[in-house]
Tab-separated table of C-alpha atoms in Angstrom:
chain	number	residue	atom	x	y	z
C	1	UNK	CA	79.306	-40.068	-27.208
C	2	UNK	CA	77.540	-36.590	-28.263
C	3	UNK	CA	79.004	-34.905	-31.283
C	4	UNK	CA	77.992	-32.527	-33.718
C	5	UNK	CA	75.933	-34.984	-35.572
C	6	UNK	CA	73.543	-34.308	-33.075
C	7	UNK	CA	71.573	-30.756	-32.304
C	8	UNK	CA	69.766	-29.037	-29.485
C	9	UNK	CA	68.636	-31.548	-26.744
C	10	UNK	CA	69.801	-34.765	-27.913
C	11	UNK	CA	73.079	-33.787	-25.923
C	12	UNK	CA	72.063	-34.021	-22.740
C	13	UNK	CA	74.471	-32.819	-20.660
C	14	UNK	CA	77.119	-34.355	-23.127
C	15	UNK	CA	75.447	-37.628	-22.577
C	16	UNK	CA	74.693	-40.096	-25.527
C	17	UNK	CA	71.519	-40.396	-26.878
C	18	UNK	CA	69.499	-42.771	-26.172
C	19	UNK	CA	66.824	-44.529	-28.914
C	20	UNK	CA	64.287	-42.226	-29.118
C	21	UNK	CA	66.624	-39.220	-29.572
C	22	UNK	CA	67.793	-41.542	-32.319
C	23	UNK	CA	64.860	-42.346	-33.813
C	24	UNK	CA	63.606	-38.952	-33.960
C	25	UNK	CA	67.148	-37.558	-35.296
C	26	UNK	CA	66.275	-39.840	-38.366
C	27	UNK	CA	62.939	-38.397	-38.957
C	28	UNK	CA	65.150	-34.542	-38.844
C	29	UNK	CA	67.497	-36.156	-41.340
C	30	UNK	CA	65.017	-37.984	-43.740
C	31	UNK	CA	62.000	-35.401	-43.816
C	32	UNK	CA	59.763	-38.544	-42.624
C	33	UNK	CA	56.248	-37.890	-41.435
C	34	UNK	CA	54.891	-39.258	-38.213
C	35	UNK	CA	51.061	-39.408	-39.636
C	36	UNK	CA	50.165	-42.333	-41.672
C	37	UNK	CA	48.276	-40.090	-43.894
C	38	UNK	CA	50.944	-37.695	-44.037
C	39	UNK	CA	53.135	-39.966	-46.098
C	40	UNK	CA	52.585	-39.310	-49.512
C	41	UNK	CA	53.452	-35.592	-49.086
C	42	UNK	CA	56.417	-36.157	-47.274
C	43	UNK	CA	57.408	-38.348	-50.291
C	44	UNK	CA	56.604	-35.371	-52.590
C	45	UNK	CA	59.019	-33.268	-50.577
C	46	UNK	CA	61.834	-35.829	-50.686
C	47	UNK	CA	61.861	-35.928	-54.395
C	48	UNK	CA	62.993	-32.169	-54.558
C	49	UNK	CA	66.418	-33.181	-53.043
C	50	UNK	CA	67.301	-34.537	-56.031
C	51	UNK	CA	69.114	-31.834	-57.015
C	52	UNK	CA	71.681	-32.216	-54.166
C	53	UNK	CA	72.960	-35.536	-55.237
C	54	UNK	CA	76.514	-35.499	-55.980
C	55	UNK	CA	77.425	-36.387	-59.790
C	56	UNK	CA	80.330	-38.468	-59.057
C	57	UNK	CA	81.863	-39.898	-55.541
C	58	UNK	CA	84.935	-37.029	-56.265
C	59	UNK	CA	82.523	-34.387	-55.999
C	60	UNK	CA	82.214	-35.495	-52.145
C	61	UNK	CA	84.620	-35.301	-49.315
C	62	UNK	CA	86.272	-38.069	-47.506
C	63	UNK	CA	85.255	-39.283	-44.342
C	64	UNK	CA	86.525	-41.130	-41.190
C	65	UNK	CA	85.582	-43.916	-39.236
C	66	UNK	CA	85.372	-41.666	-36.110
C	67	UNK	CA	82.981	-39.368	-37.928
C	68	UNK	CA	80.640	-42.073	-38.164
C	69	UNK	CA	81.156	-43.371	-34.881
C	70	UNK	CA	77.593	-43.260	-32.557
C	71	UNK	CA	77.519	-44.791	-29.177
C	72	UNK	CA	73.840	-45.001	-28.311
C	73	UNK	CA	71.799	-46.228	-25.169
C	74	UNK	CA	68.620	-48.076	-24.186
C	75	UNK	CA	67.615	-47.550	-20.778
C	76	UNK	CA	65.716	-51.348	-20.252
C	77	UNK	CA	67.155	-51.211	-16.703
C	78	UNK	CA	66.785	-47.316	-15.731
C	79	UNK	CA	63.601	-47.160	-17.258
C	80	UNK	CA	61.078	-49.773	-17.073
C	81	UNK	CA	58.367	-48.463	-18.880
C	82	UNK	CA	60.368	-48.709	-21.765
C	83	UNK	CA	61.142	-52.197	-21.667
C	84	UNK	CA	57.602	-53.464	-23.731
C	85	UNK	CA	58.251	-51.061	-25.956
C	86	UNK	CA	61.519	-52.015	-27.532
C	87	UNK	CA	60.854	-54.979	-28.694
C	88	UNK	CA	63.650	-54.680	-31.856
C	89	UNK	CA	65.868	-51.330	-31.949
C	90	UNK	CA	69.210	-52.207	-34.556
C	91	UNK	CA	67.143	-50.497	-37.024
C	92	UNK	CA	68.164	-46.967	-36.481
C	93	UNK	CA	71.011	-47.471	-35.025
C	94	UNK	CA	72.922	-48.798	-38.146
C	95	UNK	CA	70.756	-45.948	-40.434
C	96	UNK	CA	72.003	-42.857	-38.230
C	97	UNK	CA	75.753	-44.437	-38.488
C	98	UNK	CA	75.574	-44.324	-42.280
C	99	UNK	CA	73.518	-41.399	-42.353
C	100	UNK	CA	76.275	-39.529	-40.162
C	101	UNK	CA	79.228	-40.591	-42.906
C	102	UNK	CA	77.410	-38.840	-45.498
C	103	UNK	CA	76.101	-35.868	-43.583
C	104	UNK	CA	76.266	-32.392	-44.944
C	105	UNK	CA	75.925	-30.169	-42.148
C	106	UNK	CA	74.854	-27.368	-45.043
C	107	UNK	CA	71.882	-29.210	-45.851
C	108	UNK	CA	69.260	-29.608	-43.170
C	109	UNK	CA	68.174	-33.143	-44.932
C	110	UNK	CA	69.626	-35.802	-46.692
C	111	UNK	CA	68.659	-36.357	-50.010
C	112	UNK	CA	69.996	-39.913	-49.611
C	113	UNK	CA	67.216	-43.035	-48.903
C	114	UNK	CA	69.963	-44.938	-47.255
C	115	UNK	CA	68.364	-48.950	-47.059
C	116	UNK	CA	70.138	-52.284	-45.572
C	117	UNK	CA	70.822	-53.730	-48.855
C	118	UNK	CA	72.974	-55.010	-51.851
C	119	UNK	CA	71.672	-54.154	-55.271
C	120	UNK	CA	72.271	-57.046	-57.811
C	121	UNK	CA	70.316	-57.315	-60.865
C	122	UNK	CA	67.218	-59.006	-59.339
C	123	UNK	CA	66.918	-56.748	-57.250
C	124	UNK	CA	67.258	-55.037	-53.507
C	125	UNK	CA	69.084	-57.691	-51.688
C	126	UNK	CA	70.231	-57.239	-47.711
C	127	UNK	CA	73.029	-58.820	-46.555
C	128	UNK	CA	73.555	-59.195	-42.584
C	129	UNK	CA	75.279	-61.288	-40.079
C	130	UNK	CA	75.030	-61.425	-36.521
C	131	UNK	CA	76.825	-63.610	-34.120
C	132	UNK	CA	75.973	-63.553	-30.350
C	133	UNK	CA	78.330	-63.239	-27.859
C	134	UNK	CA	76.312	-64.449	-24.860
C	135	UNK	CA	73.484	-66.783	-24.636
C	136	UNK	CA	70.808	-64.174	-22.885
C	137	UNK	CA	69.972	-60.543	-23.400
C	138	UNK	CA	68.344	-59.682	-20.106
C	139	UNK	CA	65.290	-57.578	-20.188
C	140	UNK	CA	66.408	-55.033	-17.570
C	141	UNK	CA	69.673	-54.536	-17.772
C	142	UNK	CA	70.733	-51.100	-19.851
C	143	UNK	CA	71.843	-51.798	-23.555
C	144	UNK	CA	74.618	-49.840	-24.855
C	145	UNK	CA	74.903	-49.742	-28.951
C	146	UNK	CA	78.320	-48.372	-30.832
C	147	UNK	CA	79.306	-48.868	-34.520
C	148	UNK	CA	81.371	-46.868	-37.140
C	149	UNK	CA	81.594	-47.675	-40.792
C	150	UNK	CA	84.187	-50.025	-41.377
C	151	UNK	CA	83.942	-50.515	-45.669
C	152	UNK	CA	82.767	-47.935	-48.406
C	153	UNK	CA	82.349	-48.663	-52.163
C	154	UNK	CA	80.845	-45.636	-54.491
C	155	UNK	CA	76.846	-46.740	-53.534
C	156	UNK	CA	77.747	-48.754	-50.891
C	157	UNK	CA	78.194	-48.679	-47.175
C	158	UNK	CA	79.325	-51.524	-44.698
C	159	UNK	CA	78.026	-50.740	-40.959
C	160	UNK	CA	79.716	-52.953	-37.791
C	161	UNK	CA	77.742	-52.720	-34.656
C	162	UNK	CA	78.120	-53.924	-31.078
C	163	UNK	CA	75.638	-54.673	-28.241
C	164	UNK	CA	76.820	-54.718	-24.897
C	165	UNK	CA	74.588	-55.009	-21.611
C	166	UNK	CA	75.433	-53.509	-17.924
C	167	UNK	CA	75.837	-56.172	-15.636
C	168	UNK	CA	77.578	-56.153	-12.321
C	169	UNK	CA	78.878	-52.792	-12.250
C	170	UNK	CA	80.211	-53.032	-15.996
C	171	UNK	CA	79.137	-53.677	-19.480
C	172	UNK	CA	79.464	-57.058	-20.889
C	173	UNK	CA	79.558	-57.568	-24.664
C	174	UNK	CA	76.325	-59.398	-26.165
C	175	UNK	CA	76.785	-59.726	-30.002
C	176	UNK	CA	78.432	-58.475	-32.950
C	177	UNK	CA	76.437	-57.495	-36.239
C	178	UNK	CA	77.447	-56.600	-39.667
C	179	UNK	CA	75.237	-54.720	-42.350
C	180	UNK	CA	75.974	-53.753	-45.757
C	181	UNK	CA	73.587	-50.659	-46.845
C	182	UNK	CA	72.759	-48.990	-49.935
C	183	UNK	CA	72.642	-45.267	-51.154
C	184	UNK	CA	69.200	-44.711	-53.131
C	185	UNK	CA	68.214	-41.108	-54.658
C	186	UNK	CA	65.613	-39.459	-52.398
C	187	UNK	CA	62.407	-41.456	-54.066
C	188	UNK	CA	64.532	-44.230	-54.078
C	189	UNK	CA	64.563	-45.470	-57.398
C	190	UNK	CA	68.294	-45.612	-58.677
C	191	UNK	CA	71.893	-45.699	-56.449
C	192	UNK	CA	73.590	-42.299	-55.030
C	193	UNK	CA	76.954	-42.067	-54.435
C	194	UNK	CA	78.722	-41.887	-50.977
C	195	UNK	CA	81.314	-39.998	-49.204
C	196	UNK	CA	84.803	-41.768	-49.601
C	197	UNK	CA	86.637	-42.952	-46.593
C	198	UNK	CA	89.735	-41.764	-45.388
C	199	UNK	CA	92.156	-44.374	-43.356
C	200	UNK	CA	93.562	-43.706	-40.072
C	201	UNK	CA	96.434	-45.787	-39.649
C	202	UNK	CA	97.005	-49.300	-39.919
C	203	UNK	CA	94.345	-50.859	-37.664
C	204	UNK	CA	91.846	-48.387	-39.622
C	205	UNK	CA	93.538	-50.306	-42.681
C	206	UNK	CA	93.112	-54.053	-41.437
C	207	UNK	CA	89.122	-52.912	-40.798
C	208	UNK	CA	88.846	-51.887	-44.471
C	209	UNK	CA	90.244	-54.920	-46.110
C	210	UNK	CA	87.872	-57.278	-43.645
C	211	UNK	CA	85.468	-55.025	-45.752
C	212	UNK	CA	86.863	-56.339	-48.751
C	213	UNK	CA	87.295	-59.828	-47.690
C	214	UNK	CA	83.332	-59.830	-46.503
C	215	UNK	CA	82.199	-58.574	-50.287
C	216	UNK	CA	84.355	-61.179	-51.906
C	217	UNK	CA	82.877	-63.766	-49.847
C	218	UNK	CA	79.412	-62.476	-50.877
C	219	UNK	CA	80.118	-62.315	-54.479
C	220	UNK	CA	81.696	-65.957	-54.449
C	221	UNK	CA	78.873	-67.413	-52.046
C	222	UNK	CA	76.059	-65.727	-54.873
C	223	UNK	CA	78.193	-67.236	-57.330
C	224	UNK	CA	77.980	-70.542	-56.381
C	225	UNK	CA	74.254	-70.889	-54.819
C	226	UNK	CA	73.070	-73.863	-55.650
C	227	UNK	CA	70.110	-71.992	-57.212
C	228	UNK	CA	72.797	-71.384	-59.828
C	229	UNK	CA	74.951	-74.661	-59.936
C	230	UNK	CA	75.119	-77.787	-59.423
C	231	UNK	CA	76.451	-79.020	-55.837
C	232	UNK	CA	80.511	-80.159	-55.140
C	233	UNK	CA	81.376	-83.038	-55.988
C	234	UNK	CA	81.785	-83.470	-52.277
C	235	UNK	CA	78.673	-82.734	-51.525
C	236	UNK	CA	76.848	-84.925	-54.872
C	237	UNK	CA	78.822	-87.698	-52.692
C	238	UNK	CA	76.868	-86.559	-49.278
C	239	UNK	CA	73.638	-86.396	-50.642
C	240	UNK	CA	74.113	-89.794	-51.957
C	241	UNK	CA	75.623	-91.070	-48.758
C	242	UNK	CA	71.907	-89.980	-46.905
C	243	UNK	CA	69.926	-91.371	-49.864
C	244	UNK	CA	71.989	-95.020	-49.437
C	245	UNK	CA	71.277	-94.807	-45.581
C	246	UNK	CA	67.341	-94.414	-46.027
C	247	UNK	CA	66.806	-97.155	-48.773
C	248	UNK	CA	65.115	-100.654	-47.861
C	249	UNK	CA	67.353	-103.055	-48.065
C	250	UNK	CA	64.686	-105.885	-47.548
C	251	UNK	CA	63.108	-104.628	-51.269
C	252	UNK	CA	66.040	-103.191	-53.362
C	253	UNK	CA	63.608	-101.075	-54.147
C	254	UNK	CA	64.295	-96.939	-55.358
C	255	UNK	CA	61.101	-95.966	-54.100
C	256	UNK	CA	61.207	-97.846	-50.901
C	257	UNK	CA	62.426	-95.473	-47.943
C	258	UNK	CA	63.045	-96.472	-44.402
C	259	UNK	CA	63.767	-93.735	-41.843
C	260	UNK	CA	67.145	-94.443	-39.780
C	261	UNK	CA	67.263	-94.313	-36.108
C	262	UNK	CA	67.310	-91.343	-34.343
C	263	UNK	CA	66.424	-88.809	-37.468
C	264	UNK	CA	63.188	-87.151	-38.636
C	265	UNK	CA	61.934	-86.248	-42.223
C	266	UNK	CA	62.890	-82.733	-43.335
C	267	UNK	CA	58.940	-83.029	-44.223
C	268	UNK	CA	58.020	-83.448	-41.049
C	269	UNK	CA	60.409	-80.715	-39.747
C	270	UNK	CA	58.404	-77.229	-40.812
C	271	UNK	CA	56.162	-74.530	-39.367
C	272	UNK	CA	54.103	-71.812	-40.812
C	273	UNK	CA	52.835	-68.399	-39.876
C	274	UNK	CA	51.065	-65.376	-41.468
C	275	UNK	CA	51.272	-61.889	-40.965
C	276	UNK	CA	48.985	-58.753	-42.186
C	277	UNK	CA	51.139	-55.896	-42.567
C	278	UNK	CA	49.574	-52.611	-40.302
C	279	UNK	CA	50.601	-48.938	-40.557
C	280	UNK	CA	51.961	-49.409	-37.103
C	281	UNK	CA	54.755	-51.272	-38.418
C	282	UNK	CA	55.915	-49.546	-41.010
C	283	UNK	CA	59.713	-47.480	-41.497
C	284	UNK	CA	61.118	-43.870	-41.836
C	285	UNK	CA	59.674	-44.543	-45.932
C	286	UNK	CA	56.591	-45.781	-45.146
C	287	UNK	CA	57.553	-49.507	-45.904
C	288	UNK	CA	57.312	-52.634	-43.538
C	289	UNK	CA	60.082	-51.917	-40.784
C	290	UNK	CA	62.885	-54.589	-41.898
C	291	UNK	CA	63.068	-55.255	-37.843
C	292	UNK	CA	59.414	-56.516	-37.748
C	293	UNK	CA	59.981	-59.083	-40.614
C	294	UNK	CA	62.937	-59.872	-38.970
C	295	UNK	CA	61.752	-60.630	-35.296
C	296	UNK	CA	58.462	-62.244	-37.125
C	297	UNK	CA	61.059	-64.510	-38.878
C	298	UNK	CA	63.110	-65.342	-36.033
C	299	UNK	CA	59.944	-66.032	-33.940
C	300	UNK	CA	58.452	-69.433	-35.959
C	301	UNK	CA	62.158	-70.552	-36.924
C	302	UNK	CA	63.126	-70.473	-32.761
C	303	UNK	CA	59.429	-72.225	-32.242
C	304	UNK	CA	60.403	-74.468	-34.980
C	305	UNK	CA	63.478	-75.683	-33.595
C	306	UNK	CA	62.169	-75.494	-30.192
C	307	UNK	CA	59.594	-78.133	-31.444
C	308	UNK	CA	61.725	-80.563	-33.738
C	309	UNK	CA	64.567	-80.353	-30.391
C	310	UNK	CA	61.672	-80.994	-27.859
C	311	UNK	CA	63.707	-78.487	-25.553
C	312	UNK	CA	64.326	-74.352	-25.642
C	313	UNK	CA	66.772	-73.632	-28.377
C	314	UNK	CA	69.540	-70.801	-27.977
C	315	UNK	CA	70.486	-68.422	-30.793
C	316	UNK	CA	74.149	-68.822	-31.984
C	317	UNK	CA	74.068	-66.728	-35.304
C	318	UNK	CA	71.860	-65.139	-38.207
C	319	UNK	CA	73.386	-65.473	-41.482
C	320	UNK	CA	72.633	-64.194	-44.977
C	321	UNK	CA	69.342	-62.496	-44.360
C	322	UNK	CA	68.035	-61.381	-47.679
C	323	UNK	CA	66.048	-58.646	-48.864
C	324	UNK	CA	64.718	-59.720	-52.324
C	325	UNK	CA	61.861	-56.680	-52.482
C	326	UNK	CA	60.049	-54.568	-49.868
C	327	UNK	CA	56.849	-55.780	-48.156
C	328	UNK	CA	53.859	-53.025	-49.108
C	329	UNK	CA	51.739	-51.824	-45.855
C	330	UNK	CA	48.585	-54.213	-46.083
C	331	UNK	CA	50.129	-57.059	-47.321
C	332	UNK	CA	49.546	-60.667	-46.411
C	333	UNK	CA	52.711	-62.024	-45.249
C	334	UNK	CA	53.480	-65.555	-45.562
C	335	UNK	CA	56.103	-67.329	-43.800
C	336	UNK	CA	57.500	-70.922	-43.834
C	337	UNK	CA	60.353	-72.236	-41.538
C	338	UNK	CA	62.084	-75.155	-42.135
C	339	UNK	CA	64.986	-77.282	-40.070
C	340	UNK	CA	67.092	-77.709	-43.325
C	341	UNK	CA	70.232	-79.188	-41.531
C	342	UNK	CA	71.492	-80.548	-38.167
C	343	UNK	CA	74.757	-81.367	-36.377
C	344	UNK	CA	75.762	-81.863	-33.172
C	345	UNK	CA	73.987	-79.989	-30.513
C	346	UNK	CA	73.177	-77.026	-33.310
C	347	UNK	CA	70.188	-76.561	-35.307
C	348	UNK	CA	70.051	-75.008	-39.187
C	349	UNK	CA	66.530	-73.198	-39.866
C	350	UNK	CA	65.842	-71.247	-43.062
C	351	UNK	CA	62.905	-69.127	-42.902
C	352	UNK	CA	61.257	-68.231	-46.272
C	353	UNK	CA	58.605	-64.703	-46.652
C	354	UNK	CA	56.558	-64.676	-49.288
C	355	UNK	CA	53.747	-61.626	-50.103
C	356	UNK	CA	50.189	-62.777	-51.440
C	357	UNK	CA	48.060	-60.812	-53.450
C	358	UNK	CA	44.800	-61.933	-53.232
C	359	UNK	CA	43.233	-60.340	-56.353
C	360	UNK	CA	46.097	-62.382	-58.724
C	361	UNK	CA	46.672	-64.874	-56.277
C	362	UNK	CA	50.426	-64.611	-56.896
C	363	UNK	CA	53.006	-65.426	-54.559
C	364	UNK	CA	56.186	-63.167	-54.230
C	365	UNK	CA	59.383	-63.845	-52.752
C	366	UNK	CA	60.544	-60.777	-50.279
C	367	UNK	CA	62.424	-62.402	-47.464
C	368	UNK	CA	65.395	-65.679	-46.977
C	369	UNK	CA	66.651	-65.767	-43.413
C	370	UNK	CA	69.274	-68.145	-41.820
C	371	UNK	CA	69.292	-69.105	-38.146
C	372	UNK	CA	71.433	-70.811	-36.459
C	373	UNK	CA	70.220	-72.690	-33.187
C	374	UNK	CA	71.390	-74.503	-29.857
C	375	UNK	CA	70.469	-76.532	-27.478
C	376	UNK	CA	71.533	-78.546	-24.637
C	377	UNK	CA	70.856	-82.156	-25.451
C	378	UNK	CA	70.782	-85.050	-28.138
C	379	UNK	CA	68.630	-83.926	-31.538
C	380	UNK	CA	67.584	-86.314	-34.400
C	381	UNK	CA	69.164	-85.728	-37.382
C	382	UNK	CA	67.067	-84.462	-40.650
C	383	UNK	CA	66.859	-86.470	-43.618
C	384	UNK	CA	65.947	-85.389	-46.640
C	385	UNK	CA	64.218	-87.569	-49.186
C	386	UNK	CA	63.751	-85.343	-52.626
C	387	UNK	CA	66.162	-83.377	-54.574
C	388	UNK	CA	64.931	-80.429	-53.670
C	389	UNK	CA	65.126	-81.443	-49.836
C	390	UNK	CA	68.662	-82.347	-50.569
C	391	UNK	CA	69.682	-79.023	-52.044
C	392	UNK	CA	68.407	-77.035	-48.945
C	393	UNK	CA	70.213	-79.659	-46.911
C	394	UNK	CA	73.200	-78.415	-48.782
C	395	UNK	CA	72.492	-74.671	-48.528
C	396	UNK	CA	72.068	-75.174	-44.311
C	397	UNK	CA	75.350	-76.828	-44.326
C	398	UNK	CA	76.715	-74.529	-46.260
C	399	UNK	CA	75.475	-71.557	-43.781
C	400	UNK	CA	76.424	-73.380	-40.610
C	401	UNK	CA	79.922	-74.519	-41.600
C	402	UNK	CA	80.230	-70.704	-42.538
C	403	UNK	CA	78.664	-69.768	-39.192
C	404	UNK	CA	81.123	-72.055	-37.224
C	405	UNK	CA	84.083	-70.540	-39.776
C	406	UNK	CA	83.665	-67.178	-38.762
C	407	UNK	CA	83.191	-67.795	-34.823
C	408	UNK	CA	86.683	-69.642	-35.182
């Protein structure tokens, strides 16, 4: 797919880009430097686009899903050189479909900073799910990338994308993943409004309300985090089900624990890891690249279920990933996984980021991800023994009964 979106070589011969056309069609749009040291003047220039912010979502003009439709490619199989390279490329795939709903073709940058994210009032918060289709992404075999926007509020976008991978003569579909993405003024600092979308007919229409069912969902699942409330009563009965099946029954004793067959300790079920944050790593706004955290994160939770299932775990589905506050470049980067819940053959890990400044010696929540793991034999079950153990138990079975809901 090669439309006007794109200019000069990136159509190659009517050919669709592939991700380095992409990329560097981002850097056009956003005005971002390639130097490090560059950065803070290509900042400076951003904040004059200011005054081509629209005043009020009226002021723009509606959109389509097919103007927002990109089909994109990476060449892993064509092109070998390419395939160390790539280790994560959604990033600017899911910016350039956003980006190309609220293109201007009179302006020759955006003066949106368009970031995966929903804005409540703690914060920047991302929400994203992915569900795999197939158990293995080969490492060369061509990917192909397509997505549209499917939702639009006044700040906000929702992105769909899909990942298929040639095979035999055809492409075969590898996973599914949603994003919801924020409008930000060009420095970034308050929400911009985006271009209203126009409906196409009535599957067009069923897209846009799955748009509305996914944001009540997220409103009712913030609602009731257990951060916030207290758990079901259905689920007070659970947690007091595990407690009654790990006490001593020689001792009648509260304090006296006895682990049941075939489980392990949710203490005894974590990993750790640390990160410090280079240059090299960093986005189109000179922030840690979302897709580095991200594969970082994915890295010790699949090592961590890898170790508590004493076999290699598949990925079935990443839930929830949230974006609480940008990671600086230099920072130290803590992470901590944790198997929080188990069932069947499937593994819950929550994965927990955390930047430390060493002058205050403060810790600071940026990053809460939610994996969701297979693998081909018999696991022990966790247990947890505090209360605090028992309300992440809750919180995995909340994400994996959601998981399994929406695979269904």
């Amino acid at each position: 797919m090669c439309r006007g979106f794109f200019t000069g070589q990136m159509c190659r011969q009517g050919k669709a880009p592939d991700m380095a056309e992409v990329r560097n069609r981002l850097r056009e749009i956003v005005g971002a430097s390639t130097n490090w040291k560059d950065h803070q003047q290509a900042l400076a220039e951003r904040a004059s686009l200011s005054q081509n912010l629209a005043k009020s979502q009226d002021e723009l003009p509606a959109k389509t899903m097919k103007d927002s439709a990109i089909e994109a490619h990476l060449p892993l199989g064509t092109q070998p050189a390419l395939r160390e390279k790539y280790l994560n490329y959604h990033n600017s795939v899911r910016l350039l479909i956003c980006y190309s709903h609220t293109w201007n073709e009179e302006l020759q940058r955006s003066p949106l900073s368009i970031v995966t994210a929903l804005v409540d009032q703690i914060g920047i918060i991302l929400y994203m799910y992915l569900y795999m289709r197939q158990n293995i992404i080969f490492p060369d075999c061509d990917i192909k990338f397509t997505g549209h926007v499917t939702w639009v509020g006044k700040t906000s976008i929702e992105a769909t994308m899909h990942m298929s991978q040639y095979q035999d003569g055809a492409y075969t579909d590898v996973l599914d993943a949603t994003f919801v993405m924020v409008a930000r003024d060009p420095e970034n600092k308050r929400a911009a409004f985006v271009n209203p979308l126009k409906l196409e007919g009535p599957e067009e229409e069923a897209i846009f309300h799955q748009g509305e069912v996914n944001k009540t969902r997220r409103v009712e699942l913030s609602t009731a985090s257990l951060l916030k409330v207290a758990p079901t009563a259905e689920e007070r009965t659970l947690v007091h089900s595990l407690f009654l099946n790990t006490l001593d029954t020689r001792t009648v004793s509260f304090r006296s624990r006895v682990l049941p067959p075939n489980s392990m300790w949710m203490e005894d079920a974590k990993m750790k890891g640390l990160e410090i944050c280079h240059p090299q790593e960093r986005n189109i706004f000179n922030r840690i690249f979302g897709g580095f955290l991200m594969r970082k994160a994915y890295e010790l939770g699949w090592a961590n279920a890898c170790a508590f299932a004493g076999g290699r775990p598949t990925l079935v589905a990443v839930d929830d990933i949230v974006f609480r506050k940008p990671v600086e470049i230099g920072s130290l980067l803590l992470l901590s996984s944790q198997v929080c819940y188990t069932e069947g053959i499937h593994i819950q890990v929550r994965v927990h980021t955390e930047v430390l400044d060493p002058l205050t010696r403060q810790h600071n929540t940026t990053n809460v991800f939610h994996f969701t793991f297979r693998v081909e034999k018999d696991i022990p079950a966790i247990v947890p023994q505090s209360y605090g153990e028992s309300m992440l138990y809750l919180d995995g079975k909340r994400h994996f009964d959601e998981t399994m809901r929406s695979q269904g």
